[in-house]
mmCIF file of C-alpha atoms and ligand atoms in Angstrom:
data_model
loop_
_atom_site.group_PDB
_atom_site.id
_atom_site.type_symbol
_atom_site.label_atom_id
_atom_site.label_comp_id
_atom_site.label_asym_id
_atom_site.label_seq_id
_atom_site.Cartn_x
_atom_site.Cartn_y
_atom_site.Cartn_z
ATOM 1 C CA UNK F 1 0.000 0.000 0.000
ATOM 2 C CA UNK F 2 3.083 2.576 0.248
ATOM 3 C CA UNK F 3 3.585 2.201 -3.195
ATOM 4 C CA UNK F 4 0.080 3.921 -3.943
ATOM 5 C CA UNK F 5 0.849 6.636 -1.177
ATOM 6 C CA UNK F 6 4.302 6.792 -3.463
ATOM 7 C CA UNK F 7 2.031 7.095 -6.562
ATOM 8 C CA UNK F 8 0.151 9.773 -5.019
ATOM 9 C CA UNK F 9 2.554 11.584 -4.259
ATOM 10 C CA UNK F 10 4.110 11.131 -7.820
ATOM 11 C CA UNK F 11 1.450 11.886 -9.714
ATOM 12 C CA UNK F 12 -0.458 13.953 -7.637
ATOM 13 C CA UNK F 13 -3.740 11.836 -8.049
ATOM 14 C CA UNK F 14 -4.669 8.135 -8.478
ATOM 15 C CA UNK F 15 -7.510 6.376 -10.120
ATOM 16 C CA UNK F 16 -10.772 6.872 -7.832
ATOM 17 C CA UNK F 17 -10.551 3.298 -6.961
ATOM 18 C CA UNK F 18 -7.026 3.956 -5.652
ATOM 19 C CA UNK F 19 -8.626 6.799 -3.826
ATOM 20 C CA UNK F 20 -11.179 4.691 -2.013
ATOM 21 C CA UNK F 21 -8.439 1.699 -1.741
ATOM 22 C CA UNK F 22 -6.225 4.042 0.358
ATOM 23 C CA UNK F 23 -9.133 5.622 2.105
ATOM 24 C CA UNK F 24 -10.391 2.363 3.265
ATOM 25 C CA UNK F 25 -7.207 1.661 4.652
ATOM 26 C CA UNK F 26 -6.755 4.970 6.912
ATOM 27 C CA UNK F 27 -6.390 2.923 10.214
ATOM 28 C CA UNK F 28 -3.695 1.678 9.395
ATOM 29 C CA UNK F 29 -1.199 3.081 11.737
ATOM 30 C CA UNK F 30 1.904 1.852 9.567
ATOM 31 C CA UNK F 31 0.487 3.397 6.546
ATOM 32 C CA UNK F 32 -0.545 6.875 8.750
ATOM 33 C CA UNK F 33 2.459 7.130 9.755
ATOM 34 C CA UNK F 34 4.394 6.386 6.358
ATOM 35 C CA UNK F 35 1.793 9.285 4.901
ATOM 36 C CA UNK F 36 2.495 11.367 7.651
ATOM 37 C CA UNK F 37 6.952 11.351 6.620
ATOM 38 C CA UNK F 38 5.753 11.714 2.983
ATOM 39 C CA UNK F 39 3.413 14.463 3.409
ATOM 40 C CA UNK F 40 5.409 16.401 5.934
ATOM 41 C CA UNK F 41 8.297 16.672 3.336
ATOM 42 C CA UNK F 42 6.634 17.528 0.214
ATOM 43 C CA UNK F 43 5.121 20.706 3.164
ATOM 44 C CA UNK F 44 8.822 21.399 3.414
ATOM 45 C CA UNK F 45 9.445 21.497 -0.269
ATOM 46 C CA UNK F 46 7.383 24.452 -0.251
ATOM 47 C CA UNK F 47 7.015 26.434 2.821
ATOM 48 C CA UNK F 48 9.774 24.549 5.280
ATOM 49 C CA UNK F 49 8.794 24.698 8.640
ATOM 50 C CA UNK F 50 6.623 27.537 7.676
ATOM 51 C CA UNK F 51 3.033 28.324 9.467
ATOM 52 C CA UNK F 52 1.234 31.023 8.531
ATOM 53 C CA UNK F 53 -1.824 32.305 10.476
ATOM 54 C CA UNK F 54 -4.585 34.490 9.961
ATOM 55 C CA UNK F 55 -7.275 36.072 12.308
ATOM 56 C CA UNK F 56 -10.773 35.104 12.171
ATOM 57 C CA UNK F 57 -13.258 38.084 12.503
ATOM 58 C CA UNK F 58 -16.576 36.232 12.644
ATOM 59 C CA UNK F 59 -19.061 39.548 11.726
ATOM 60 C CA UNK F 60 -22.071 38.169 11.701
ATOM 61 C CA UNK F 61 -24.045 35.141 12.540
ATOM 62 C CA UNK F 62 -27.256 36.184 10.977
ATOM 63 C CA UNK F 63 -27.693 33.456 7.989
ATOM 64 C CA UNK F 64 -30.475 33.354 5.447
ATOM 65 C CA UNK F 65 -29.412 29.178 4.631
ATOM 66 C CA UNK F 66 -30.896 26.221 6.540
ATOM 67 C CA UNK F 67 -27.683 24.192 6.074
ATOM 68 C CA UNK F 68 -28.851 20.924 8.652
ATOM 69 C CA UNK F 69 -25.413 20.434 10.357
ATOM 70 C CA UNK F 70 -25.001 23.943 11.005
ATOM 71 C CA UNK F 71 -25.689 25.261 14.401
ATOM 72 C CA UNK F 72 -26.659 29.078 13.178
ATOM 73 C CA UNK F 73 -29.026 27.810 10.414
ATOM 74 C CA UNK F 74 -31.968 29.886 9.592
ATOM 75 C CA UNK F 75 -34.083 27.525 11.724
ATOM 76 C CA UNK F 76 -32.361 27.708 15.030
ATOM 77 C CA UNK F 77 -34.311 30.348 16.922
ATOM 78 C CA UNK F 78 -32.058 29.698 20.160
ATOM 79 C CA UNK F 79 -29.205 31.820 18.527
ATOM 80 C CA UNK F 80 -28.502 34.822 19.767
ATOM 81 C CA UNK F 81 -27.952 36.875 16.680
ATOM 82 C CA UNK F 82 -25.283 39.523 16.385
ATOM 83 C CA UNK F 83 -23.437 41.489 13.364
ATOM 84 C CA UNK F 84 -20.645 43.507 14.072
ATOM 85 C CA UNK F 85 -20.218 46.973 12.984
ATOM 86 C CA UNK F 86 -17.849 48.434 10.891
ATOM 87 C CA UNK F 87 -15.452 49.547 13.818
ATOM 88 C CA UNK F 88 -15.453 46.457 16.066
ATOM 89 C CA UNK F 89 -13.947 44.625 12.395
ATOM 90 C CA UNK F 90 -11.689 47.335 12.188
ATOM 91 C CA UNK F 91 -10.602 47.478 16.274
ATOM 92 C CA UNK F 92 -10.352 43.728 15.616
ATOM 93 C CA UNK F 93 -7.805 44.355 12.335
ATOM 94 C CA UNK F 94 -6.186 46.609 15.073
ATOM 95 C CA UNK F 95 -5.812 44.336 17.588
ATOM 96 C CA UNK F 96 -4.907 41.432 15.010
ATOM 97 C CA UNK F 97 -2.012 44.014 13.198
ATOM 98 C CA UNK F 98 -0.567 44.651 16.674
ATOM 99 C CA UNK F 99 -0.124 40.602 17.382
ATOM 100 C CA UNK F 100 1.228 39.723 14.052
ATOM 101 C CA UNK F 101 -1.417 38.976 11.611
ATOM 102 C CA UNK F 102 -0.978 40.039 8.031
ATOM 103 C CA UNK F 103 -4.431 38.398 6.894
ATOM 104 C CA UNK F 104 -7.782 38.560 8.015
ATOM 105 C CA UNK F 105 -10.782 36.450 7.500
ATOM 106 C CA UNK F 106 -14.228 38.419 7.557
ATOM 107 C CA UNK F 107 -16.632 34.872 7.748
ATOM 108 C CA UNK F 108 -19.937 34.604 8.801
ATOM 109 C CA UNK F 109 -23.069 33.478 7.799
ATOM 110 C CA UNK F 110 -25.294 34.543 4.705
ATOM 111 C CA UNK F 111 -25.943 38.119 5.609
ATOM 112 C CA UNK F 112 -27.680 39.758 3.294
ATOM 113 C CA UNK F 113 -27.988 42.968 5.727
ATOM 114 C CA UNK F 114 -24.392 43.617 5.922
ATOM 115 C CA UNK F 115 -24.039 43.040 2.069
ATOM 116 C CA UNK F 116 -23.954 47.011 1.416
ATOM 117 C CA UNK F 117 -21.655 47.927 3.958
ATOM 118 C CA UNK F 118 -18.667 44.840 3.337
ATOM 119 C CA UNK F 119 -17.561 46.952 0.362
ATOM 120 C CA UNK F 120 -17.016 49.559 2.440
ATOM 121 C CA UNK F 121 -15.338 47.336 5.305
ATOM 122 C CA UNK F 122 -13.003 45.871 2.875
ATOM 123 C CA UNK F 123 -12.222 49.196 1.486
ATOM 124 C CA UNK F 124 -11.284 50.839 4.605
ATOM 125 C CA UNK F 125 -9.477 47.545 6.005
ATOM 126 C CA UNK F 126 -7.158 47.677 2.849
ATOM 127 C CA UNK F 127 -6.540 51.410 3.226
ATOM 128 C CA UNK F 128 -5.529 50.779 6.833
ATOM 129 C CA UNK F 129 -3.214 47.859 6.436
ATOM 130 C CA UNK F 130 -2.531 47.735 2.770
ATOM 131 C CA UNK F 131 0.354 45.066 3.358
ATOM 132 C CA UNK F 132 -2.245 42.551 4.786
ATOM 133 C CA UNK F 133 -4.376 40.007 3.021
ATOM 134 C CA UNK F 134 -8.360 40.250 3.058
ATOM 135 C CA UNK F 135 -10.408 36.983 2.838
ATOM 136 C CA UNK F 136 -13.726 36.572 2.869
ATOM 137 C CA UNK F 137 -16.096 33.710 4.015
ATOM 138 C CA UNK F 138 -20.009 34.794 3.472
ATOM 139 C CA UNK F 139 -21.693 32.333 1.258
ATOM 140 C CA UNK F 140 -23.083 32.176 -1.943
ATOM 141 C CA UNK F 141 -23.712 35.249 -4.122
ATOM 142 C CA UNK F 142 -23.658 36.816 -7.641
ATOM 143 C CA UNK F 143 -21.001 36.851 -9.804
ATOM 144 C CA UNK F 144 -21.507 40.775 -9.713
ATOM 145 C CA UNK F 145 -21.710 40.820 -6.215
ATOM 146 C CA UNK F 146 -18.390 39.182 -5.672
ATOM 147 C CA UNK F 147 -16.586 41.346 -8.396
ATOM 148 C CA UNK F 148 -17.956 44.376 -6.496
ATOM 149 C CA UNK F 149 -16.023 43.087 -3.183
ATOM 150 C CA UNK F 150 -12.848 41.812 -5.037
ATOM 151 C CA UNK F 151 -12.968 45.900 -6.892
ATOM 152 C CA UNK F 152 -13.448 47.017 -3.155
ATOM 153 C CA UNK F 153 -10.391 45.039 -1.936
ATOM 154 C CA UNK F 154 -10.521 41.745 -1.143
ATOM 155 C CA UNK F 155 -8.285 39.177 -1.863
ATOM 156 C CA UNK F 156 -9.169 35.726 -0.778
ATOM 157 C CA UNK F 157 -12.377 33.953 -0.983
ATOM 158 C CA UNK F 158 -13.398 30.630 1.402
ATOM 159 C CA UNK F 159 -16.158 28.243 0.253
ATOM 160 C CA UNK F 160 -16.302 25.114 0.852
ATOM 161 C CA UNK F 161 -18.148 22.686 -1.835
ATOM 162 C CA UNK F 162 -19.330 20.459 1.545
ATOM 163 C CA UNK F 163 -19.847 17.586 -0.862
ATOM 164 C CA UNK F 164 -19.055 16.197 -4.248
ATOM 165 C CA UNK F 165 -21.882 14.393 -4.502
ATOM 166 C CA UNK F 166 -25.120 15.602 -5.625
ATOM 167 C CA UNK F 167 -27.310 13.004 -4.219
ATOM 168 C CA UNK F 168 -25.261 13.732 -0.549
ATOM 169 C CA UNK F 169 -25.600 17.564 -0.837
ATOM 170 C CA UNK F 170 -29.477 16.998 -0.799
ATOM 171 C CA UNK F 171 -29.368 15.114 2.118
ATOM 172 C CA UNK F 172 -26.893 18.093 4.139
ATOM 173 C CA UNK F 173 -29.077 20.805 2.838
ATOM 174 C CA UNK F 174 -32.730 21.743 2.515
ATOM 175 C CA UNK F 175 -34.791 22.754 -0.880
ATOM 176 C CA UNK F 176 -33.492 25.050 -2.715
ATOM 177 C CA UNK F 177 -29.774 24.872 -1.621
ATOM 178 C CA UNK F 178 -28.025 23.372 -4.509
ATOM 179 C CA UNK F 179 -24.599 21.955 -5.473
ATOM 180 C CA UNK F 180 -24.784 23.072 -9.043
ATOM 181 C CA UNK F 181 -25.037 26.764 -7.505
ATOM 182 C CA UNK F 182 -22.405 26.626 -4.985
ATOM 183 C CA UNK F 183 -19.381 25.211 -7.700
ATOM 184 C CA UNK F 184 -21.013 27.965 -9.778
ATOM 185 C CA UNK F 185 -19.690 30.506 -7.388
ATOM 186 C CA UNK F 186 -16.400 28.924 -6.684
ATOM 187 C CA UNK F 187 -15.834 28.960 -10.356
ATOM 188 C CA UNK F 188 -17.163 32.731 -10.446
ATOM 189 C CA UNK F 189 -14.454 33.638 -7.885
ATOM 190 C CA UNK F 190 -11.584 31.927 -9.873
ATOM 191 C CA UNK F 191 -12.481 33.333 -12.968
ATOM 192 C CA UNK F 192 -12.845 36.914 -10.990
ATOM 193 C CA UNK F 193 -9.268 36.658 -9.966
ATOM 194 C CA UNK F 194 -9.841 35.643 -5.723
ATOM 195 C CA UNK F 195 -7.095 33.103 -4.107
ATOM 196 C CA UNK F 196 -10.366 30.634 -3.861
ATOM 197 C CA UNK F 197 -10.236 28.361 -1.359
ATOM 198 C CA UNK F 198 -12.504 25.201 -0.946
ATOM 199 C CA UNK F 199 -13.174 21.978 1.294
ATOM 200 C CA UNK F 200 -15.454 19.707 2.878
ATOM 201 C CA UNK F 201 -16.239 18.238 6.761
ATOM 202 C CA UNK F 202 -15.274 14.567 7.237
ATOM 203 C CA UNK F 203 -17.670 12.103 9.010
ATOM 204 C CA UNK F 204 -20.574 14.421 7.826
ATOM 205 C CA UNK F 205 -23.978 12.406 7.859
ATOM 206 C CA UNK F 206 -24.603 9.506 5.336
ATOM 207 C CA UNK F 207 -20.567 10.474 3.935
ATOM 208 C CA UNK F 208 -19.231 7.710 2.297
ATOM 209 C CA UNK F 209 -15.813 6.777 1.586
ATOM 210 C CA UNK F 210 -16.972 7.063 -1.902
ATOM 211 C CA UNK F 211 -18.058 10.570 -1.762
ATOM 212 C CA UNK F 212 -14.872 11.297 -0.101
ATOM 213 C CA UNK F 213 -12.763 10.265 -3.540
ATOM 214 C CA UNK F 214 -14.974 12.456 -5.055
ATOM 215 C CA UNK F 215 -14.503 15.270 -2.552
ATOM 216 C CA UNK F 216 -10.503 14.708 -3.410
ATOM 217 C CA UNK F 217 -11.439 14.527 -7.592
ATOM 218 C CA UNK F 218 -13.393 17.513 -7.441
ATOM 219 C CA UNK F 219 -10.917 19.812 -5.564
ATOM 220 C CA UNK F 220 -8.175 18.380 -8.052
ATOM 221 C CA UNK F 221 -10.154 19.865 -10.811
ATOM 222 C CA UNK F 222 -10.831 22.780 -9.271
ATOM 223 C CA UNK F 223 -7.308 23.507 -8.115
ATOM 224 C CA UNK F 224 -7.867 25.585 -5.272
ATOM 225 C CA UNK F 225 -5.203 27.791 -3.344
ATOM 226 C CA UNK F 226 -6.552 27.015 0.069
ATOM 227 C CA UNK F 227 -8.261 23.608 1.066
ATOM 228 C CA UNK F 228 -10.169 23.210 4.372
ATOM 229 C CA UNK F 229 -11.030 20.241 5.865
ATOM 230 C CA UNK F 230 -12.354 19.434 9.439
ATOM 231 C CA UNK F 231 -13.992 17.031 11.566
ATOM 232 C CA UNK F 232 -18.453 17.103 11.596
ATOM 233 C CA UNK F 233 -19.059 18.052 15.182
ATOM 234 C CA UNK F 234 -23.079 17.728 15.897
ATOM 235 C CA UNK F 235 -24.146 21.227 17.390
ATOM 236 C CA UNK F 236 -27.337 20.114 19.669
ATOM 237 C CA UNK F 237 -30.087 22.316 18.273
ATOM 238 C CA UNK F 238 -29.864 20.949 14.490
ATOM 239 C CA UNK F 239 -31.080 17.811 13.090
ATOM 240 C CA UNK F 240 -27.922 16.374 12.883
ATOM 241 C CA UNK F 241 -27.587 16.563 16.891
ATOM 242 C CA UNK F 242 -27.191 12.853 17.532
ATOM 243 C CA UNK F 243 -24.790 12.214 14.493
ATOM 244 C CA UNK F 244 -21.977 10.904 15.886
ATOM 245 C CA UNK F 245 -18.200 13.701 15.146
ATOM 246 C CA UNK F 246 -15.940 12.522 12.299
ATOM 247 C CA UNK F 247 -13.053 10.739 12.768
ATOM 248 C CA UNK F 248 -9.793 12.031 14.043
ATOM 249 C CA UNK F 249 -7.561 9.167 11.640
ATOM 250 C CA UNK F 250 -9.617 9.806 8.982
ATOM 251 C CA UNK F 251 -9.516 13.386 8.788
ATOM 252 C CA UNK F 252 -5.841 13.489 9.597
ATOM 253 C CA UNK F 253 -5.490 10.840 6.470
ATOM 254 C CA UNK F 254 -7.368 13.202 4.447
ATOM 255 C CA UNK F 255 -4.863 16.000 5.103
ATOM 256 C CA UNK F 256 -2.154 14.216 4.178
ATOM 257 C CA UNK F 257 -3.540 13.108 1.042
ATOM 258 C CA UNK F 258 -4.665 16.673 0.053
ATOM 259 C CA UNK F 259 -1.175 17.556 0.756
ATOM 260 C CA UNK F 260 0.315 15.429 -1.695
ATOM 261 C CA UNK F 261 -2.024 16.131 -4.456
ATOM 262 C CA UNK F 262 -1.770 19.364 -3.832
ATOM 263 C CA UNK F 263 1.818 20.115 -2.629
ATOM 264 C CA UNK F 264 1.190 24.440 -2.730
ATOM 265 C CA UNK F 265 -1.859 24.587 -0.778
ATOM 266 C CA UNK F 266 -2.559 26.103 1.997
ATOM 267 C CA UNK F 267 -3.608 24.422 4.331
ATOM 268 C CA UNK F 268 -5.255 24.691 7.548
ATOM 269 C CA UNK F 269 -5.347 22.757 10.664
ATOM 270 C CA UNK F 270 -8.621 23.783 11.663
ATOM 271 C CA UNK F 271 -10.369 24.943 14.784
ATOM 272 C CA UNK F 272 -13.139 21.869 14.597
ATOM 273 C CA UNK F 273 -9.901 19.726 14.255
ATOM 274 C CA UNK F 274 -8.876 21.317 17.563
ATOM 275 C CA UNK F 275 -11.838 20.531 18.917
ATOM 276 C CA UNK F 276 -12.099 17.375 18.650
ATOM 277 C CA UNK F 277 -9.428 16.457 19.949
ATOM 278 C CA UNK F 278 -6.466 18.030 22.455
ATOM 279 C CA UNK F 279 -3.693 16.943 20.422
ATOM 280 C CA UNK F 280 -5.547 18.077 16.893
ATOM 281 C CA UNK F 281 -4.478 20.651 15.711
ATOM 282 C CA UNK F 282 -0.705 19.725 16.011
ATOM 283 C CA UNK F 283 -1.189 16.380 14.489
ATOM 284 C CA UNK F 284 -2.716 18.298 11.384
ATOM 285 C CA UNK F 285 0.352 20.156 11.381
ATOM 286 C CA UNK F 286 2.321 17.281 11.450
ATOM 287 C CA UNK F 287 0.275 15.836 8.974
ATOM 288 C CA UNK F 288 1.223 18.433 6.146
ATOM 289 C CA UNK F 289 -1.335 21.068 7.395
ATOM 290 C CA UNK F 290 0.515 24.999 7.210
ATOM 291 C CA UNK F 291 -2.191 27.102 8.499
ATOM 292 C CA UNK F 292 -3.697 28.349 11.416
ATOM 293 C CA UNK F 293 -6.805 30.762 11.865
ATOM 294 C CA UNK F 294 -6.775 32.085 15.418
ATOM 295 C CA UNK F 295 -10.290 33.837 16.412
ATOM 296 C CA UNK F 296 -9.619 37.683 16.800
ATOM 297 C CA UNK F 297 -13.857 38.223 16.979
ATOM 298 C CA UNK F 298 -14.551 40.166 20.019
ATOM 299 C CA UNK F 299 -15.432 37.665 23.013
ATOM 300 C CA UNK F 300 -19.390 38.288 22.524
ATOM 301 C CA UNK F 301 -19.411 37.204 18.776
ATOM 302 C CA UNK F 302 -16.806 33.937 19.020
ATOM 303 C CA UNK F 303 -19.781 33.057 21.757
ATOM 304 C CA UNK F 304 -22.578 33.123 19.681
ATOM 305 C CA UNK F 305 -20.877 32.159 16.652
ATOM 306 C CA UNK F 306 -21.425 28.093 17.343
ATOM 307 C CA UNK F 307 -21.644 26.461 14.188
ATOM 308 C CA UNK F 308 -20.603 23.114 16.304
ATOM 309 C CA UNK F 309 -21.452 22.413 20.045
ATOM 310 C CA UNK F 310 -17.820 22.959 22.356
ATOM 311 C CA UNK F 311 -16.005 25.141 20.088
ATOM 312 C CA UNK F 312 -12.749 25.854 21.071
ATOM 313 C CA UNK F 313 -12.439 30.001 21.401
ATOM 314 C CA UNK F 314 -9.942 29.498 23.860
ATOM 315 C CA UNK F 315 -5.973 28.801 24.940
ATOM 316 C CA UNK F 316 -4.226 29.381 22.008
ATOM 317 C CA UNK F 317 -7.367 29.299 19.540
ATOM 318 C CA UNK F 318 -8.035 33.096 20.853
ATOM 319 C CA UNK F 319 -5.587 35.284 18.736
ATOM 320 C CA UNK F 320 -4.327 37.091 22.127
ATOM 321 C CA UNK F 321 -2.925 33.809 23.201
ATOM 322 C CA UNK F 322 -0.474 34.105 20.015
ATOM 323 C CA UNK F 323 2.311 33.533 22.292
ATOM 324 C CA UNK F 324 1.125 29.975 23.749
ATOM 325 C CA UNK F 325 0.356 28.871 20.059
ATOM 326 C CA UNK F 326 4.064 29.822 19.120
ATOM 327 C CA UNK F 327 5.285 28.044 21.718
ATOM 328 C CA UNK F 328 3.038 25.116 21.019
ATOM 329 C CA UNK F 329 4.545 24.892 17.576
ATOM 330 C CA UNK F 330 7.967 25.523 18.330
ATOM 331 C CA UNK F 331 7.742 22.574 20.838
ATOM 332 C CA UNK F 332 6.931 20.477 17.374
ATOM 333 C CA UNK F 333 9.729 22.263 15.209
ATOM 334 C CA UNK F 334 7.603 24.526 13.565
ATOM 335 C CA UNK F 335 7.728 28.267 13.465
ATOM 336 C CA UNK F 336 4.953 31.077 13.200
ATOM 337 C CA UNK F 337 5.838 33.560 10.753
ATOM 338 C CA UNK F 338 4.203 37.440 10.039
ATOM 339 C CA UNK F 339 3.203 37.233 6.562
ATOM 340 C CA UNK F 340 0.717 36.996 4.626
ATOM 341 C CA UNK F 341 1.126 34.045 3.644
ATOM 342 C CA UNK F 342 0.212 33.730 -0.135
ATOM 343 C CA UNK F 343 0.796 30.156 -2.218
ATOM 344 C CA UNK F 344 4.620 29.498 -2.695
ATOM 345 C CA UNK F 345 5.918 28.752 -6.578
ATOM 346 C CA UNK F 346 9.028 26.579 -6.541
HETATM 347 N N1 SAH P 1 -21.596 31.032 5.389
HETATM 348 C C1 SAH P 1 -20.240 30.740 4.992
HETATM 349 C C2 SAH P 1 -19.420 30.258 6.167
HETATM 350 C C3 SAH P 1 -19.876 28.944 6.665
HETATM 351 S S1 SAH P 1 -19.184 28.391 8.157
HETATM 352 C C4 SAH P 1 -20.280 29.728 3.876
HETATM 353 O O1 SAH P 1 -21.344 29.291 3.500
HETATM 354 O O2 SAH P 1 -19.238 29.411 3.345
HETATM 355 C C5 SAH P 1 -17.721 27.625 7.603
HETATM 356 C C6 SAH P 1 -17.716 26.130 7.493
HETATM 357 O O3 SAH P 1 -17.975 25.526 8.757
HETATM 358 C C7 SAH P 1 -18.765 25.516 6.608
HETATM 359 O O4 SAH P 1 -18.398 25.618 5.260
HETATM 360 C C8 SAH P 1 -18.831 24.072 7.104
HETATM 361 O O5 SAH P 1 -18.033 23.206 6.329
HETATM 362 C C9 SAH P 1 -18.288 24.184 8.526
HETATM 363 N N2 SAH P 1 -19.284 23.705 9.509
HETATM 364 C C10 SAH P 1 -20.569 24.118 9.643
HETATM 365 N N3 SAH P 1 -21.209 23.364 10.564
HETATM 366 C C11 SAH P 1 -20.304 22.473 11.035
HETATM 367 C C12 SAH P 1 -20.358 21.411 11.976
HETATM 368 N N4 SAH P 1 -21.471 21.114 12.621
HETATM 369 N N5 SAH P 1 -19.232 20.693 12.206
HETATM 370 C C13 SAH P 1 -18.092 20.995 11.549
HETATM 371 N N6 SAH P 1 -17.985 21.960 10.637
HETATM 372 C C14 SAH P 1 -19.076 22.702 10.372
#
């Protein structure tokens, strides 16, 4: 079975039934840990023992979708809804410069309230810190739309396709919500000129390891600068609440794969990753992941923004605790560097 992990990382994909072969296999500790050497040197190829972060600004958690694993879906009246205004984003850019971050990430849900002001936001975030990276996270919109914030600014757009496979996407999202439109808009953002950046949860209900290949064929195609992955975590007030999380191995399998077939990527080692498990988000390091996105939201909006029950907001997933996250990596022979981080060309 190394010899298909060596194929992988030759050729940068494999036939799907490869794909499923070596996902099927992703308990294998031997085989983890083979991935794990292979992976963690292509990384170094590229970006050594790099790690880039970039602060999360979560602005709103108003959302128009009904998304079912989602804990601030439409249909959850037991959020407490917030948006934040223009100068809490920019105090938290302020606060973010001052630590070290050279990229924010404006995310939240599908806001269609704060859609006239973002221009603005972006504008004035650019003008203030013109050597830092803008990227955005707020759904599906219009081609027009998204051309209007990429004129305003931005640089960096983060959607994630959730799932390959049509018949799955049905069963993760309600009427209405549709595959076809959501690779519509991550082709829209390519073709507008955004670093796009794309991904899926692992262990999400009914997810086989079939649609999983297909998650890994369609982000080849699409050839994303950013890919992020993280464990399902069931948030209690959604249907999915008794769904059981995804799987650490798995998920940590996944990354290494992705790295491989995509050896420029950035990569994050994400805060559901963390989550799950103590160890988690250095293992996804260690496991070819490059990025980390510390949450620089004022303490009232990482609170209500719980798109999973128990996420982490803080220790070193809070942005002012940059200093125990350095250390944390440093302990593991990486090293947090101010930049913004773009995708390295060899
Ligand atoms: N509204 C934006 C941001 C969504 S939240 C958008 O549509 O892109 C960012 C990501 O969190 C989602 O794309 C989804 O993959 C992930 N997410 C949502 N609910 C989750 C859950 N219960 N467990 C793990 N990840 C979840």
């Amino acid at each position: 079975m190394k010899d298909l992990i060596d194929a992988l990382a030759a050729d940068r994909t494999l036939p799907r039934d490869e794909l499923i072969f070596l996902l099927k296999n992703h308990e294998n500790e031997g085989l983890l840990e083979y991935l794990r050497y292979i992976s963690d040197s292509v990384r170094r190829t590229y970006y050594s023992n790099k790690i880039f972060i970039r602060g999360l600004i979560e602005f709103s958690n108003y959302c128009r979708c009904g998304c079912r694993y989602c804990g601030i879906n439409a249909c959850n009246k037991n959020v407490l809804r917030y948006r934040l205004g223009k100068e809490e984003i920019l105090a938290s850019c302020r606060t973010g410069y001052g630590l070290g971050f050279r990229t924010f990430v404006l995310q939240g849900g599908e806001d269609v309230v704060m859609d006239k002001e973002m221009p603005d936001i972006v504008a004035s975030i650019k003008e203030n810190y013109p050597d830092c990276a803008v990227t955005l996270s707020l759904g599906e919109r219009s081609r027009d739309y998204y051309q209007e914030l990429f004129d305003a600014g931005a640089d960096r757009f983060l959607l994630r396709h959730e799932t390959a496979d049509k018949e799955h996407y049905v069963k993760l999202h309600p009427k209405g919500q549709t595959l076809e439109n959501r690779i519509r808009c991550l082709y829209d953002l390519k073709d507008i000129g955004y670093q796009v950046g794309s991904g899926f949860m692992v262990g999400s209900p009914y997810q086989t390891l079939e649609n999983l290949a297909d998650d890994l064929i369609f982000l080849k195609e699409l050839g994303p600068h950013m890919i992020g992955i993280g464990p399902f975590i069931p948030h209690h007030d959604t249907e999915f609440a008794n769904y059981p999380a995804g799987s650490l191995k798995l998920t940590l399998f996944l990354l290494g794969m992705l790295r491989l077939m995509h050896p420029n990527a950035l990569l994050p080692s994400t805060t559901a990753l963390a989550t799950l498990s103590e160890q988690g988000r250095s293992l996804g390091i260690q496991m070819g992941a490059n990025v980390i996105m510390p949450n620089l939201s004022p303490d009232n909006a990482s609170t209500n923004y719980q798109l999973y029950d128990n996420k982490l907001i803080t220790g070193s997933e809070a942005a002012k605790n940059l200093e125990s996250l350095k250390k944390k990596m440093n302990e593991i022979g990486f090293e947090i560097v101010t930049d913004r981080g773009d995708t390295k060309h060899l």
